[in-house]
Structure formats: structure tokens, C-alpha cells
Amino acid sequence: MQKNTRGSLIWLRLTRFTHQSNLLSNEFLKQYDLTTAQFDVLMQISTYEPLTQSELAEKVTVTQGGISRMLTRLEKEGLIVRKQEWKTKTISLTDKGRQKLDNAFEAQLAFQSSFFEECLSEEEMKTLYTLMSRVQRNSEKKELPNR
Amino acid sequence: MQKNTRGSLIWLRLTRFTHQSNLLSNEFLKQYDLTTAQFDVLMQISTYEPLTQSELAEKVTVTQGGISRMLTRLEKEGLIVRKQEWKTKTISLTDKGRQKLDNAFEAQLAFQSSFFEECLSEEEMKTLYTLMSRVQRNSEKKELPNR
DNA sequence: TTCATTCATTTGATTAGTCAAGTGAATGGG
DNA sequence: CCCATTCACTTGACTAATCAAATGAATGAA
């Protein structure tokens, strides 16, 4: 028993870090009255707007259902609008949403960066980015069943 | 606008990978009638049992409330038992739980490892592990408010 | 024209987590 | 000896996701 592979140890570090940094990030974004998930979605909308729900779901790698619920919450807060257009719904930021994102943007990026900058050199960050890009792309090409 | 830092790009890769590999892992564990979170918890219990809920919560970096709910589900499935002892509850695996874990253990570890082995060399995996250990430890020492 | 198909989105049931307030047993100071 | 505190755990309200089934609008063949 108890024969952990190197891969499984990496996997554990990754999940623990992601979980922890998510909590800290939520804590940090409280001052802007946003959550990490909301920030992520608003970022994608701001970059690609106008776009449909399905396109957005693809970008943030969440299911159709997930994005539907998330947008319902964001719409209730008045940060985005959905316009029925043909049979699809087109999503864009409201002024309020854009402003909220602008407020948080720089601080949040700096916050995210600090996790790495505090303990890695420029060179090491470059290496980590290269390795994780490979790993992430590899995971993406493994198809999920439905979708 | 749109001035992404290297740190924020790493962060994005990490979260996307973790999310994707979690989905794939859930898919994979379906054959054993387990989820990734359940596997994680059962692993920790099997390694450290008998232990209290608070100790377990610490190990899997989840709140007291979170572990309480999770254990309620696992107990309902008959995979673990909670024994009231003094004022704490001691957790251990049932035979059914131990067997389920044993069934899945090797396959799941191999599955997790494959994400990395498929696209990195031995050397690169070693590097990735070192870097992520540093990053993860760094994130852990940033205190969350309550707790 | 109408009815079946397709496509985008929504919704119900569930898992998994958070925070914060609540509960209940054991302990310790006045 | 009793009452307040502490400790371990639970619970209510919520966010965020999943899958799968339902809905609803536009299209196209009979």
C-alpha cells in the first residue's frame, strides 16, 4: 500500500494549491463584491463580447447549464445583459459590470501573480508556465463524453 | 487593457487543468462508484485512521462544515463510521469502504499520473513537482481569516 | 400547413463547498 | 455548585458546478 507515484503527488499539490488560492482570491475580491468565478466570467465576456452563452461556456470550460445559472446571478446583480437574438442569447457587460471589472482588474492580476512571484524566480516562472501549458493542453485533448 | 501578467497566465492554466482533470477523474471513477472528492477523503482516512473530523478537515483542506457534510454522505453509503468518543467523533473506514478504496486505488493513481507522464519527461516531472511544492507551500502559509 | 427535428437555453436533482450561527458535552473560575 | 467558556460538530442559507430531461423557437420535408 501507500505507494504514491510522482504523478499523483504533483496532482495533489496542484489541487491543494488551486483550492487554497481560490479561497484566498475570493477573500481578496470581497472588497470589490465579486467572487473568483464571477471575475473569470466577466473577464471572458469583456474580452470577447458580444458572444452567445454556448461560446462563453466553451471559453470558461463550464457546461451550458452552469453558465446559464451563473449568468442568471450576474444578470440579477445588473452586471450583464442577455438579449434574445434569433434563437440564441447574446451577452454583453452593462456599464455597471464593466466598471466593476475595471476596478478589480489590475489588483486581481497582481494578486494572482503574487502567488508565484513570491517564491519563484523569473526563470522558474517561465519553466512552470511552459510545463503547465503542455500538461493543460494534454488534458484538454482528452475528450469528455457528452459535449 | 488586456495586459496579462505571466503569473495570471500560469494561474489560468492551473485552474483550467485542475477543473478539466477533475471532470475526467470523476468520469473515470464512475466505474468504482466514487467521485474524486470521495476518493481523496477515503485515501486520507485510510492513511491516518483513526482520526477526528477536525484532523481530517485539516488534511484535505476543507472547512469543518464541509467535512461534516461529506462524511454524512459517506456514512449514508456505509463507507465510513463515526464513533462518538468523549466530545470528539472518531472516523474510520468500514470493510466496505476499505474494499472500495482498494479496488480503485491503483487504477486511480495510474490515471492521475498519466496526465503528466503523457507529456513530460522524468526530469520535467521532477522540476514541476519541485516548483509546485514551493508554490503550494507558499499559498498555505497565507492565513485564511477564520480558522 | 403542419409536424418532426434541431439547436440554444433552462431547470430539477445532486455533489461539494463556503461562512456564520447554533447545539451540546466537558471544564474551570468564582 | 453553578454558570460561562470552550471545543467539536452540525445546520441553514448560499455559490458553483455537474448531468439529464424539458422547453421553446426556427427550419424543413411531406
Tab-separated table of N, CA and C (backbone and C1' of nucleotides) in Angstrom, chain A residues 19 23 30 52-54 64-65 68-69 82 87-89, chain C residues 6-14 16-20:
chain	number	residue	atom	x	y	z
A	19	HIS	N	-7.275	24.971	-4.867
A	19	HIS	CA	-8.327	25.171	-3.874
A	19	HIS	C	-7.989	26.340	-2.947
A	23	LEU	N	-9.794	30.150	-2.488
A	23	LEU	CA	-10.327	30.705	-1.240
A	23	LEU	C	-9.742	32.085	-0.985
A	30	LYS	N	-13.567	40.138	-2.220
A	30	LYS	CA	-14.714	40.596	-1.441
A	30	LYS	C	-14.805	42.116	-1.447
A	52	THR	N	-22.357	34.447	-27.541
A	52	THR	CA	-23.510	33.662	-27.103
A	52	THR	C	-23.129	32.873	-25.849
A	53	GLN	N	-24.143	32.316	-25.199
A	53	GLN	CA	-23.913	31.548	-23.986
A	53	GLN	C	-23.034	30.328	-24.250
A	54	SER	N	-23.290	29.678	-25.360
A	54	SER	CA	-22.524	28.457	-25.652
A	54	SER	C	-21.061	28.794	-25.863
A	64	GLN	N	-23.198	24.126	-20.307
A	64	GLN	CA	-24.279	25.041	-20.676
A	64	GLN	C	-25.109	25.399	-19.450
A	65	GLY	N	-25.460	24.366	-18.703
A	65	GLY	CA	-26.276	24.584	-17.512
A	65	GLY	C	-25.582	25.477	-16.505
A	68	SER	N	-25.603	29.054	-17.624
A	68	SER	CA	-26.955	29.599	-17.530
A	68	SER	C	-27.229	30.112	-16.111
A	69	ARG	N	-26.915	29.277	-15.117
A	69	ARG	CA	-27.126	29.678	-13.734
A	69	ARG	C	-26.254	30.868	-13.350
A	82	ARG	N	-28.585	39.892	-21.222
A	82	ARG	CA	-28.788	38.870	-22.234
A	82	ARG	C	-29.857	39.390	-23.179
A	87	LYS	N	-32.461	32.609	-32.253
A	87	LYS	CA	-32.750	31.669	-31.177
A	87	LYS	C	-31.640	31.632	-30.129
A	88	THR	N	-30.618	32.445	-30.315
A	88	THR	CA	-29.541	32.469	-29.330
A	88	THR	C	-29.661	33.724	-28.466
A	89	LYS	N	-28.961	33.717	-27.322
A	89	LYS	CA	-28.930	34.895	-26.475
A	89	LYS	C	-27.540	35.505	-26.522
C	6	DT	P	-32.287	15.756	-36.172
C	6	DT	O5'	-31.698	17.213	-35.901
C	6	DT	C5'	-31.865	18.252	-36.882
C	6	DT	C4'	-31.668	19.587	-36.199
C	6	DT	C3'	-30.565	19.587	-35.142
C	6	DT	O3'	-29.718	20.683	-35.419
C	6	DT	C1'	-32.526	20.597	-34.305
C	7	DC	P	-28.194	20.712	-34.996
C	7	DC	O5'	-28.098	22.090	-34.204
C	7	DC	C5'	-28.783	23.257	-34.690
C	7	DC	C4'	-29.173	24.100	-33.504
C	7	DC	C3'	-28.141	24.092	-32.383
C	7	DC	O3'	-27.577	25.389	-32.314
C	7	DC	C1'	-30.386	23.881	-31.547
C	8	DA	P	-26.564	25.765	-31.127
C	8	DA	O5'	-27.526	26.517	-30.106
C	8	DA	C5'	-28.140	27.752	-30.489
C	8	DA	C4'	-28.813	28.331	-29.264
C	8	DA	C3'	-27.885	28.465	-28.052
C	8	DA	O3'	-28.094	29.751	-27.484
C	8	DA	C1'	-29.758	27.114	-27.507
C	9	DT	P	-27.328	30.184	-26.155
C	9	DT	O5'	-28.418	29.796	-25.052
C	9	DT	C5'	-29.744	30.331	-25.169
C	9	DT	C4'	-30.663	29.689	-24.152
C	9	DT	C3'	-30.193	29.784	-22.699
C	9	DT	O3'	-31.125	30.594	-21.996
C	9	DT	C1'	-31.106	27.659	-23.208
C	10	DT	P	-31.044	30.819	-20.419
C	10	DT	O5'	-31.974	29.636	-19.867
C	10	DT	C5'	-33.363	29.610	-20.257
C	10	DT	C4'	-34.081	28.518	-19.493
C	10	DT	C3'	-33.960	28.594	-17.969
C	10	DT	O3'	-35.290	28.465	-17.477
C	10	DT	C1'	-33.355	26.432	-18.723
C	11	DT	P	-35.626	28.572	-15.907
C	11	DT	O5'	-35.643	27.067	-15.404
C	11	DT	C5'	-36.533	26.135	-16.032
C	11	DT	C4'	-36.358	24.769	-15.379
C	11	DT	C3'	-36.151	24.815	-13.872
C	11	DT	O3'	-36.866	23.706	-13.333
C	11	DT	C1'	-34.387	23.656	-14.849
C	12	DG	P	-37.519	23.695	-11.900
C	12	DG	O5'	-37.242	22.213	-11.373
C	12	DG	C5'	-37.648	21.087	-12.168
C	12	DG	C4'	-36.913	19.844	-11.696
C	12	DG	C3'	-36.690	19.783	-10.192
C	12	DG	O3'	-36.816	18.424	-9.795
C	12	DG	C1'	-34.598	19.724	-11.288
C	13	DA	P	-36.819	18.027	-8.243
C	13	DA	O5'	-35.492	17.139	-8.142
C	13	DA	C5'	-35.250	16.086	-9.091
C	13	DA	C4'	-33.858	15.528	-8.846
C	13	DA	C3'	-33.478	15.486	-7.368
C	13	DA	O3'	-32.766	14.277	-7.107
C	13	DA	C1'	-31.893	16.747	-8.555
C	14	DT	P	-32.309	13.928	-5.579
C	14	DT	O5'	-30.724	14.152	-5.622
C	14	DT	C5'	-29.934	13.472	-6.610
C	14	DT	C4'	-28.547	14.086	-6.677
C	14	DT	C3'	-27.847	14.213	-5.332
C	14	DT	O3'	-26.768	13.281	-5.298
C	14	DT	C1'	-27.476	16.104	-6.728
C	16	DA	P	-19.309	14.500	-3.757
C	16	DA	O5'	-18.969	16.015	-3.458
C	16	DA	C5'	-18.299	16.796	-4.456
C	16	DA	C4'	-18.125	18.188	-3.937
C	16	DA	C3'	-17.658	18.277	-2.484
C	16	DA	O3'	-16.393	18.899	-2.461
C	16	DA	C1'	-19.359	19.843	-2.949
C	17	DG	P	-15.486	18.829	-1.155
C	17	DG	O5'	-15.737	20.247	-0.442
C	17	DG	C5'	-15.041	21.364	-0.904
C	17	DG	C4'	-15.905	22.596	-0.892
C	17	DG	C3'	-16.084	23.317	0.436
C	17	DG	O3'	-14.891	23.977	0.802
C	17	DG	C1'	-18.001	23.507	-0.958
C	18	DT	P	-14.624	24.482	2.276
C	18	DT	O5'	-15.240	25.963	2.292
C	18	DT	C5'	-15.114	26.800	1.142
C	18	DT	C4'	-15.967	28.038	1.343
C	18	DT	C3'	-15.998	28.543	2.773
C	18	DT	O3'	-15.179	29.692	2.906
C	18	DT	C1'	-18.229	28.331	1.900
C	19	DC	P	-14.874	30.230	4.385
C	19	DC	O5'	-16.225	30.929	4.890
C	19	DC	C5'	-16.752	32.059	4.193
C	19	DC	C4'	-18.006	32.518	4.931
C	19	DC	C3'	-17.757	32.808	6.418
C	19	DC	O3'	-18.444	34.016	6.730
C	19	DC	C1'	-19.491	31.225	6.198
C	20	DA	P	-18.145	34.804	8.075
C	20	DA	O5'	-19.537	34.770	8.837
C	20	DA	C5'	-20.745	34.480	8.110
C	20	DA	C4'	-21.812	34.013	9.077
C	20	DA	C3'	-21.533	34.311	10.554
C	20	DA	O3'	-22.782	34.477	11.196
C	20	DA	C1'	-21.719	32.013	10.276
